[in-house]
mmCIF file of C-alpha atoms and ligand atoms in Angstrom:
data_model
loop_
_atom_site.group_PDB
_atom_site.id
_atom_site.type_symbol
_atom_site.label_atom_id
_atom_site.label_comp_id
_atom_site.label_asym_id
_atom_site.label_seq_id
_atom_site.Cartn_x
_atom_site.Cartn_y
_atom_site.Cartn_z
ATOM 1 C CA MET A 1 0.000 0.000 0.000
ATOM 2 C CA LYS A 2 1.148 3.505 -0.785
ATOM 3 C CA ARG A 3 1.538 6.361 1.639
ATOM 4 C CA ILE A 4 1.484 9.623 -0.289
ATOM 5 C CA LEU A 5 3.078 12.830 0.910
ATOM 6 C CA SER A 6 3.618 16.141 -0.760
ATOM 7 C CA CYS A 7 4.054 19.745 0.279
ATOM 8 C CA MET A 8 4.027 23.325 -0.913
ATOM 9 C CA GLN A 9 5.772 26.350 0.481
ATOM 10 C CA PRO A 10 3.705 29.265 1.690
ATOM 11 C CA THR A 11 5.349 31.877 -0.456
ATOM 12 C CA ASN A 12 3.266 33.711 -3.020
ATOM 13 C CA ASN A 13 -0.184 32.905 -4.282
ATOM 14 C CA LEU A 14 -0.913 29.713 -6.134
ATOM 15 C CA HIS A 15 -1.367 29.700 -9.879
ATOM 16 C CA LEU A 16 -2.777 27.434 -12.554
ATOM 17 C CA GLY A 17 0.508 25.535 -12.830
ATOM 18 C CA ASN A 18 0.350 24.549 -9.154
ATOM 19 C CA TYR A 19 -3.246 23.485 -9.567
ATOM 20 C CA LEU A 20 -2.915 21.424 -12.751
ATOM 21 C CA GLY A 21 0.633 20.216 -12.106
ATOM 22 C CA ALA A 22 0.190 19.300 -8.461
ATOM 23 C CA LEU A 23 -3.017 19.838 -6.556
ATOM 24 C CA LYS A 24 -5.341 18.245 -9.110
ATOM 25 C CA ASN A 25 -3.219 15.083 -9.022
ATOM 26 C CA TRP A 26 -3.081 15.072 -5.242
ATOM 27 C CA VAL A 27 -6.857 15.135 -5.188
ATOM 28 C CA HIS A 28 -7.055 12.109 -7.496
ATOM 29 C CA LEU A 29 -4.526 10.165 -5.444
ATOM 30 C CA GLN A 30 -6.970 10.207 -2.525
ATOM 31 C CA ASP A 31 -9.256 7.906 -4.513
ATOM 32 C CA GLU A 32 -6.760 5.326 -5.692
ATOM 33 C CA PRO A 33 -7.375 1.873 -4.286
ATOM 34 C CA ASP A 34 -3.718 1.152 -3.490
ATOM 35 C CA VAL A 35 -3.293 4.394 -1.516
ATOM 36 C CA GLU A 36 -3.760 3.877 2.211
ATOM 37 C CA GLU A 37 -3.020 7.411 3.346
ATOM 38 C CA CYS A 38 -2.332 10.905 1.995
ATOM 39 C CA LEU A 39 -0.548 13.672 3.859
ATOM 40 C CA TYR A 40 -0.301 17.160 2.429
ATOM 41 C CA GLY A 41 1.845 19.726 4.163
ATOM 42 C CA VAL A 42 2.349 23.455 4.142
ATOM 43 C CA VAL A 43 6.089 23.707 4.625
ATOM 44 C CA ASP A 44 6.620 27.023 6.335
ATOM 45 C CA LEU A 45 10.079 26.167 7.668
ATOM 46 C CA HIS A 46 11.231 25.974 4.053
ATOM 47 C CA ALA A 47 9.675 29.349 3.286
ATOM 48 C CA ILE A 48 12.036 31.151 5.663
ATOM 49 C CA THR A 49 15.221 29.900 3.989
ATOM 50 C CA GLN A 50 15.099 33.019 1.835
ATOM 51 C CA PRO A 51 14.114 36.555 2.794
ATOM 52 C CA TYR A 52 10.426 36.643 3.670
ATOM 53 C CA ASP A 53 7.886 38.924 5.281
ATOM 54 C CA LYS A 54 7.074 37.868 8.837
ATOM 55 C CA ASP A 55 3.802 39.750 8.713
ATOM 56 C CA VAL A 56 2.413 37.599 5.901
ATOM 57 C CA LEU A 57 3.827 34.155 6.717
ATOM 58 C CA ALA A 58 0.837 32.983 8.754
ATOM 59 C CA ARG A 59 -1.612 34.379 6.198
ATOM 60 C CA SER A 60 0.219 32.605 3.366
ATOM 61 C CA THR A 61 0.183 29.361 5.325
ATOM 62 C CA ARG A 62 -3.592 29.604 5.691
ATOM 63 C CA GLU A 63 -3.923 30.501 2.018
ATOM 64 C CA ILE A 64 -2.185 27.341 0.903
ATOM 65 C CA ALA A 65 -4.324 25.311 3.286
ATOM 66 C CA ALA A 66 -7.440 27.014 1.901
ATOM 67 C CA ALA A 67 -6.338 26.208 -1.641
ATOM 68 C CA TYR A 68 -5.824 22.556 -0.715
ATOM 69 C CA ILE A 69 -9.304 22.311 0.744
ATOM 70 C CA ALA A 70 -10.976 24.356 -1.996
ATOM 71 C CA GLY A 71 -9.141 22.356 -4.658
ATOM 72 C CA GLY A 72 -10.560 19.106 -3.358
ATOM 73 C CA ILE A 73 -8.268 17.691 -0.677
ATOM 74 C CA ASP A 74 -10.698 16.160 1.767
ATOM 75 C CA PRO A 75 -9.572 16.798 5.351
ATOM 76 C CA LYS A 76 -11.597 13.812 6.518
ATOM 77 C CA ARG A 77 -9.474 11.453 4.463
ATOM 78 C CA SER A 78 -6.154 13.269 4.116
ATOM 79 C CA ALA A 79 -4.069 15.024 6.722
ATOM 80 C CA ILE A 80 -3.454 18.676 5.914
ATOM 81 C CA PHE A 81 -0.686 19.837 8.233
ATOM 82 C CA VAL A 82 1.731 22.678 8.924
ATOM 83 C CA GLN A 83 5.399 21.732 9.073
ATOM 84 C CA SER A 84 6.355 24.103 11.902
ATOM 85 C CA ALA A 85 3.642 22.641 14.130
ATOM 86 C CA ILE A 86 5.320 19.238 14.028
ATOM 87 C CA PRO A 87 8.744 19.501 15.665
ATOM 88 C CA GLU A 88 9.642 15.960 14.626
ATOM 89 C CA HIS A 89 10.481 17.237 11.131
ATOM 90 C CA SER A 90 13.318 19.380 12.448
ATOM 91 C CA GLN A 91 14.458 16.758 14.911
ATOM 92 C CA LEU A 92 14.721 14.083 12.245
ATOM 93 C CA MET A 93 16.487 16.557 10.011
ATOM 94 C CA TRP A 94 19.280 16.903 12.563
ATOM 95 C CA LEU A 95 19.740 13.158 12.686
ATOM 96 C CA PHE A 96 19.821 13.023 8.889
ATOM 97 C CA ALA A 97 22.289 15.917 8.767
ATOM 98 C CA THR A 98 24.816 13.638 10.429
ATOM 99 C CA MET A 99 24.591 11.210 7.526
ATOM 100 C CA THR A 100 24.568 13.643 4.609
ATOM 101 C CA GLN A 101 27.747 14.702 2.862
ATOM 102 C CA MET A 102 28.204 18.404 2.149
ATOM 103 C CA GLY A 103 29.496 17.559 -1.305
ATOM 104 C CA LYS A 104 26.121 16.129 -2.197
ATOM 105 C CA LEU A 105 24.317 19.231 -1.057
ATOM 106 C CA GLU A 106 26.724 21.374 -3.063
ATOM 107 C CA ARG A 107 25.605 19.598 -6.201
ATOM 108 C CA MET A 108 21.930 20.481 -5.776
ATOM 109 C CA THR A 109 20.997 22.635 -8.747
ATOM 110 C CA GLN A 110 18.221 24.435 -6.903
ATOM 111 C CA PHE A 111 20.695 25.526 -4.240
ATOM 112 C CA LYS A 112 23.049 26.819 -6.886
ATOM 113 C CA ASP A 113 20.219 28.728 -8.558
ATOM 114 C CA LYS A 114 18.887 30.205 -5.360
ATOM 115 C CA ALA A 115 22.264 30.987 -3.802
ATOM 116 C CA GLY A 116 23.432 32.780 -6.925
ATOM 117 C CA LYS A 117 27.030 33.799 -7.430
ATOM 118 C CA ASN A 118 27.898 34.490 -3.840
ATOM 119 C CA SER A 119 27.227 31.085 -2.342
ATOM 120 C CA GLU A 120 29.520 31.828 0.629
ATOM 121 C CA ARG A 121 26.837 34.172 1.870
ATOM 122 C CA ALA A 122 23.941 31.768 1.393
ATOM 123 C CA GLY A 123 22.386 30.606 4.654
ATOM 124 C CA LEU A 124 22.864 27.207 6.204
ATOM 125 C CA GLY A 125 19.088 26.812 6.068
ATOM 126 C CA LEU A 126 19.025 27.161 2.301
ATOM 127 C CA PHE A 127 22.001 24.823 1.959
ATOM 128 C CA SER A 128 20.495 22.139 4.152
ATOM 129 C CA TYR A 129 16.961 22.499 2.771
ATOM 130 C CA PRO A 130 17.064 19.109 0.998
ATOM 131 C CA VAL A 131 17.868 17.412 4.305
ATOM 132 C CA LEU A 132 14.764 18.939 5.858
ATOM 133 C CA MET A 133 12.817 17.852 2.800
ATOM 134 C CA ALA A 134 14.056 14.272 3.309
ATOM 135 C CA ALA A 135 12.863 14.489 6.906
ATOM 136 C CA ASP A 136 9.460 15.855 5.782
ATOM 137 C CA ILE A 137 8.962 12.701 3.792
ATOM 138 C CA LEU A 138 10.595 10.053 5.920
ATOM 139 C CA VAL A 139 9.170 11.201 9.242
ATOM 140 C CA TYR A 140 5.947 9.699 7.876
ATOM 141 C CA LYS A 141 7.655 6.811 6.079
ATOM 142 C CA ALA A 142 5.935 8.049 2.939
ATOM 143 C CA THR A 143 6.463 5.754 -0.020
ATOM 144 C CA HIS A 144 5.323 7.932 -2.913
ATOM 145 C CA VAL A 145 5.928 11.625 -3.354
ATOM 146 C CA PRO A 146 4.212 13.503 -6.178
ATOM 147 C CA VAL A 147 6.464 16.366 -7.259
ATOM 148 C CA GLY A 148 7.370 18.384 -10.310
ATOM 149 C CA ASP A 149 10.485 17.757 -12.331
ATOM 150 C CA ASP A 150 12.476 20.363 -10.449
ATOM 151 C CA GLN A 151 12.278 18.354 -7.219
ATOM 152 C CA LYS A 152 13.588 15.089 -8.636
ATOM 153 C CA GLN A 153 17.142 15.721 -7.510
ATOM 154 C CA HIS A 154 15.993 16.448 -3.957
ATOM 155 C CA LEU A 155 14.010 13.227 -3.901
ATOM 156 C CA GLU A 156 16.997 11.298 -5.136
ATOM 157 C CA LEU A 157 18.973 12.676 -2.210
ATOM 158 C CA ALA A 158 16.193 11.752 0.220
ATOM 159 C CA ARG A 159 16.332 8.238 -1.140
ATOM 160 C CA GLU A 160 20.074 8.117 -0.566
ATOM 161 C CA ILE A 161 19.690 9.359 2.986
ATOM 162 C CA ALA A 162 17.129 6.625 3.613
ATOM 163 C CA GLY A 163 19.560 4.116 2.130
ATOM 164 C CA THR A 164 22.431 5.317 4.322
ATOM 165 C CA PHE A 165 20.267 5.172 7.436
ATOM 166 C CA ASN A 166 19.046 1.698 6.602
ATOM 167 C CA ALA A 167 22.570 0.416 5.947
ATOM 168 C CA ARG A 168 23.900 1.819 9.228
ATOM 169 C CA TYR A 169 21.028 1.316 11.595
ATOM 170 C CA GLY A 170 18.337 -0.972 10.312
ATOM 171 C CA GLU A 171 17.844 -2.599 6.948
ATOM 172 C CA GLY A 172 14.422 -1.841 5.499
ATOM 173 C CA PHE A 173 13.491 0.732 8.145
ATOM 174 C CA PHE A 174 12.848 3.656 5.816
ATOM 175 C CA PRO A 175 11.096 3.024 2.507
ATOM 176 C CA LEU A 176 13.031 3.874 -0.637
ATOM 177 C CA ILE A 177 10.854 6.719 -1.829
ATOM 178 C CA GLU A 178 9.380 6.658 -5.305
ATOM 179 C CA PRO A 179 8.882 9.963 -7.045
ATOM 180 C CA VAL A 180 5.559 10.342 -8.779
ATOM 181 C CA ILE A 181 6.376 12.867 -11.457
ATOM 182 C CA THR A 182 3.077 14.573 -11.916
ATOM 183 C CA GLY A 183 4.233 17.439 -14.057
ATOM 184 C CA ALA A 184 4.994 15.534 -17.260
ATOM 185 C CA ALA A 185 1.648 15.727 -19.056
ATOM 186 C CA THR A 186 0.632 18.926 -17.339
ATOM 187 C CA ARG A 187 3.764 20.993 -17.244
ATOM 188 C CA VAL A 188 2.218 24.417 -17.381
ATOM 189 C CA MET A 189 4.414 27.042 -18.958
ATOM 190 C CA SER A 190 4.351 30.830 -18.876
ATOM 191 C CA LEU A 191 1.670 32.435 -21.043
ATOM 192 C CA LYS A 192 4.332 34.836 -22.268
ATOM 193 C CA ASP A 193 7.136 32.385 -23.023
ATOM 194 C CA GLY A 194 6.488 28.719 -23.753
ATOM 195 C CA SER A 195 10.015 27.759 -22.715
ATOM 196 C CA GLN A 196 9.641 29.003 -19.120
ATOM 197 C CA LYS A 197 7.625 27.352 -16.371
ATOM 198 C CA MET A 198 4.586 29.267 -15.163
ATOM 199 C CA SER A 199 5.936 30.776 -11.990
ATOM 200 C CA LYS A 200 4.770 32.815 -9.075
ATOM 201 C CA SER A 201 7.946 34.840 -9.166
ATOM 202 C CA ALA A 202 7.874 35.791 -12.856
ATOM 203 C CA GLU A 203 7.759 39.536 -13.295
ATOM 204 C CA SER A 204 4.697 39.818 -15.508
ATOM 205 C CA ASP A 205 1.432 38.871 -13.862
ATOM 206 C CA ASN A 206 0.085 38.232 -17.373
ATOM 207 C CA SER A 207 2.395 35.218 -17.581
ATOM 208 C CA ARG A 208 0.277 33.259 -15.108
ATOM 209 C CA ILE A 209 -3.308 32.600 -14.070
ATOM 210 C CA ASN A 210 -3.554 32.983 -10.304
ATOM 211 C CA LEU A 211 -6.059 30.936 -8.361
ATOM 212 C CA THR A 212 -7.422 34.246 -7.129
ATOM 213 C CA ASP A 213 -7.949 35.822 -10.574
ATOM 214 C CA ASP A 214 -11.553 36.616 -11.430
ATOM 215 C CA ALA A 215 -13.266 35.721 -14.696
ATOM 216 C CA ASP A 216 -12.453 39.008 -16.452
ATOM 217 C CA VAL A 217 -8.784 38.741 -15.627
ATOM 218 C CA ILE A 218 -8.636 35.131 -16.795
ATOM 219 C CA VAL A 219 -10.248 36.019 -20.143
ATOM 220 C CA LYS A 220 -7.867 38.941 -20.599
ATOM 221 C CA LYS A 221 -4.757 36.927 -19.758
ATOM 222 C CA PHE A 222 -5.589 34.146 -22.196
ATOM 223 C CA ARG A 223 -6.407 36.706 -24.866
ATOM 224 C CA LYS A 224 -2.977 38.258 -24.405
ATOM 225 C CA ALA A 225 -1.157 34.914 -24.274
ATOM 226 C CA LYS A 226 1.688 34.556 -26.735
ATOM 227 C CA THR A 227 1.068 32.375 -29.814
ATOM 228 C CA ASP A 228 2.638 32.069 -33.233
ATOM 229 C CA SER A 229 1.316 33.185 -36.605
ATOM 230 C CA HIS A 230 0.093 29.789 -37.823
ATOM 231 C CA PRO A 231 -3.305 28.207 -37.175
ATOM 232 C CA VAL A 232 -3.642 25.891 -34.163
ATOM 233 C CA PRO A 233 -1.727 22.658 -34.817
ATOM 234 C CA ALA A 234 -3.868 19.672 -35.755
ATOM 235 C CA THR A 235 -1.389 16.871 -35.044
ATOM 236 C CA LEU A 236 1.331 16.056 -32.547
ATOM 237 C CA GLU A 237 3.932 16.581 -35.294
ATOM 238 C CA GLU A 238 2.603 20.026 -36.081
ATOM 239 C CA MET A 239 2.965 20.905 -32.424
ATOM 240 C CA GLU A 240 6.740 20.289 -32.512
ATOM 241 C CA GLY A 241 8.818 23.423 -32.041
ATOM 242 C CA ARG A 242 5.761 25.483 -31.088
ATOM 243 C CA PRO A 243 5.996 25.690 -27.300
ATOM 244 C CA GLU A 244 3.303 28.353 -26.880
ATOM 245 C CA ALA A 245 0.778 26.363 -28.915
ATOM 246 C CA ARG A 246 1.679 23.229 -27.009
ATOM 247 C CA ASN A 247 1.241 24.997 -23.705
ATOM 248 C CA LEU A 248 -2.245 26.320 -24.477
ATOM 249 C CA LEU A 249 -3.351 22.929 -25.790
ATOM 250 C CA THR A 250 -1.897 21.187 -22.744
ATOM 251 C CA ILE A 251 -3.706 23.520 -20.391
ATOM 252 C CA TYR A 252 -6.943 22.966 -22.271
ATOM 253 C CA ALA A 253 -6.568 19.174 -22.238
ATOM 254 C CA SER A 254 -5.848 19.176 -18.547
ATOM 255 C CA LEU A 255 -8.696 21.506 -17.588
ATOM 256 C CA ALA A 256 -11.133 19.566 -19.786
ATOM 257 C CA ASP A 257 -9.778 16.154 -18.694
ATOM 258 C CA LYS A 258 -9.333 15.233 -22.352
ATOM 259 C CA ASP A 259 -6.581 13.529 -24.325
ATOM 260 C CA MET A 260 -4.322 15.763 -26.334
ATOM 261 C CA GLN A 261 -5.503 14.033 -29.508
ATOM 262 C CA ASP A 262 -9.120 14.989 -28.823
ATOM 263 C CA VAL A 263 -8.119 18.578 -28.241
ATOM 264 C CA LEU A 264 -6.111 18.612 -31.477
ATOM 265 C CA ASN A 265 -9.163 17.283 -33.317
ATOM 266 C CA GLU A 266 -11.323 19.943 -31.748
ATOM 267 C CA PHE A 267 -9.133 22.994 -32.410
ATOM 268 C CA GLY A 268 -6.637 21.927 -35.090
ATOM 269 C CA GLY A 269 -6.566 24.311 -38.075
ATOM 270 C CA LYS A 270 -8.651 26.958 -36.292
ATOM 271 C CA GLN A 271 -7.514 30.397 -35.252
ATOM 272 C CA PHE A 272 -5.846 30.802 -31.880
ATOM 273 C CA SER A 273 -8.586 33.230 -30.885
ATOM 274 C CA GLU A 274 -11.033 30.315 -30.802
ATOM 275 C CA LEU A 275 -8.747 28.189 -28.658
ATOM 276 C CA LYS A 276 -8.205 31.134 -26.329
ATOM 277 C CA GLN A 277 -11.930 31.675 -25.974
ATOM 278 C CA GLY A 278 -12.415 27.978 -25.244
ATOM 279 C CA LEU A 279 -9.603 28.113 -22.702
ATOM 280 C CA ALA A 280 -11.013 31.143 -20.955
ATOM 281 C CA ASP A 281 -14.446 29.514 -20.736
ATOM 282 C CA ILE A 282 -13.204 26.263 -19.297
ATOM 283 C CA ALA A 283 -10.699 27.893 -16.978
ATOM 284 C CA VAL A 284 -13.397 30.120 -15.531
ATOM 285 C CA ALA A 285 -15.781 27.179 -15.181
ATOM 286 C CA ARG A 286 -13.178 25.025 -13.447
ATOM 287 C CA LEU A 287 -11.528 27.659 -11.307
ATOM 288 C CA ALA A 288 -14.469 29.817 -10.254
ATOM 289 C CA PRO A 289 -15.849 27.307 -7.733
ATOM 290 C CA ILE A 290 -12.359 26.811 -6.281
ATOM 291 C CA THR A 291 -11.697 30.532 -6.038
ATOM 292 C CA ALA A 292 -15.069 31.147 -4.449
ATOM 293 C CA ARG A 293 -14.541 28.410 -1.898
ATOM 294 C CA MET A 294 -11.060 29.682 -1.153
ATOM 295 C CA SER A 295 -12.232 33.187 -0.444
ATOM 296 C CA ARG A 296 -15.076 31.929 1.728
ATOM 297 C CA LEU A 297 -12.571 29.908 3.729
ATOM 298 C CA LEU A 298 -10.213 32.833 4.052
ATOM 299 C CA ASP A 299 -13.048 34.810 5.601
ATOM 300 C CA ASP A 300 -13.387 32.072 8.181
ATOM 301 C CA VAL A 301 -9.878 31.618 9.512
ATOM 302 C CA ALA A 302 -11.183 29.601 12.447
ATOM 303 C CA GLU A 303 -12.402 26.911 10.057
ATOM 304 C CA ILE A 304 -9.011 26.686 8.332
ATOM 305 C CA ASP A 305 -7.286 26.477 11.690
ATOM 306 C CA ARG A 306 -9.642 23.752 12.810
ATOM 307 C CA VAL A 307 -8.745 21.686 9.743
ATOM 308 C CA LEU A 308 -5.048 22.322 10.275
ATOM 309 C CA GLU A 309 -5.146 21.395 13.926
ATOM 310 C CA GLN A 310 -6.906 18.171 13.112
ATOM 311 C CA GLY A 311 -4.372 17.430 10.347
ATOM 312 C CA ASN A 312 -1.442 18.292 12.596
ATOM 313 C CA GLU A 313 -2.700 15.920 15.210
ATOM 314 C CA LYS A 314 -3.065 13.078 12.733
ATOM 315 C CA ALA A 315 0.370 13.744 11.262
ATOM 316 C CA ARG A 316 2.025 14.113 14.622
ATOM 317 C CA VAL A 317 0.976 10.671 15.806
ATOM 318 C CA ILE A 318 2.848 9.106 12.885
ATOM 319 C CA ALA A 319 5.827 11.471 13.109
ATOM 320 C CA ALA A 320 6.298 10.914 16.830
ATOM 321 C CA SER A 321 6.360 7.166 16.498
ATOM 322 C CA VAL A 322 8.740 7.151 13.521
ATOM 323 C CA LEU A 323 11.105 9.553 15.302
ATOM 324 C CA ALA A 324 11.040 7.437 18.474
ATOM 325 C CA GLU A 325 11.900 4.305 16.519
ATOM 326 C CA THR A 326 14.629 6.148 14.635
ATOM 327 C CA LYS A 327 16.256 7.350 17.847
ATOM 328 C CA HIS A 328 16.021 3.906 19.325
ATOM 329 C CA LEU A 329 17.783 2.371 16.327
ATOM 330 C CA MET A 330 20.484 5.018 16.553
ATOM 331 C CA GLY A 331 21.198 4.086 20.132
ATOM 332 C CA PHE A 332 19.855 7.084 21.991
ATOM 333 C CA TRP A 333 19.102 6.855 25.673
ATOM 334 C CA LYS A 334 15.375 7.047 24.991
HETATM 335 N N1 LIG Q 401 10.821 21.561 -2.046
HETATM 336 C C1 LIG Q 401 9.455 21.534 -2.468
HETATM 337 C C2 LIG Q 401 9.193 22.714 -3.420
HETATM 338 O O1 LIG Q 401 9.854 23.710 -3.334
HETATM 339 C C3 LIG Q 401 8.510 21.619 -1.314
HETATM 340 C C4 LIG Q 401 8.700 20.489 -0.364
HETATM 341 C C5 LIG Q 401 9.252 20.553 0.866
HETATM 342 C C6 LIG Q 401 8.303 19.148 -0.555
HETATM 343 N N2 LIG Q 401 9.216 19.349 1.474
HETATM 344 C C7 LIG Q 401 8.638 18.462 0.625
HETATM 345 C C8 LIG Q 401 7.677 18.489 -1.602
HETATM 346 C C9 LIG Q 401 8.391 17.105 0.759
HETATM 347 C C10 LIG Q 401 7.430 17.131 -1.479
HETATM 348 C C11 LIG Q 401 7.791 16.439 -0.305
HETATM 349 O O2 LIG Q 401 8.301 22.620 -4.227
#
């Protein structure tokens, strides 16, 4: 049986890429027959590894939780938790830090990107982030972790840490995590540049659809989306080398829950304006209920907190027992 875990950082607002690339899949995983448990975290300890605003951290944490619930994560079946409320994450991280080589962390491409040129000045928190991420996963003995492409290297490291622990202290204790790469079919790219991922940090707000955008804004953003001067491709071959066309078709297929081939049949040879209108319609239809639910929840912070406290409690029971066993295997006094 699978135990699923995944997390998002409470940084900026969520966008369509987070929804289609991650959340939508997380929701489906709840229904799979071979999944025994799903845990979805808001990882606030990760969010402070780079400069952040202390006055919005708690609000952002609740926003992510609201998006999870509004997007379809069912708090009755899945645990929705906050990382900082479960001290076992940090405690396990310390234990893992003693079995992680610095050289491996130095090779992490995300660290290199985020640290920039002056890596001597990067914080220890940013450097050791993948060790905390390994602890996030293994403190629940999660077996399957749905993530985007960019997190594959971190998962590989988490797997190695589990392997090192098992070899030193107890064969088979931690599961060898399997990545579930959810992004592949639904890698959502910028509406302004089909070679860049849709991102919350991109400068132009027109490059992304935020989960808080209203219908008018969604229509406008799709209308302004970059395309090329040919009609919409009608076949997979015609899509080659046309990243903007591919992106719009991918988004449509994902929102409509259709195969790419069906979408190509529907729009192939037509003008992009028709595809954009279709996209705006379906995006509004799919996102409006989520947005509405999210804003209702955000007006009722007590309800979000109730869900989080219940999720924290559920998560903490597992985390506490895994940490206790880990310490026992490592020879601690208690
Ligand atoms: N590093 C992930 C990201 O930036 C977030 C994350 C932290 C995570 N801990 C995790 C994802 C554990 C999956 C499992 O997107």
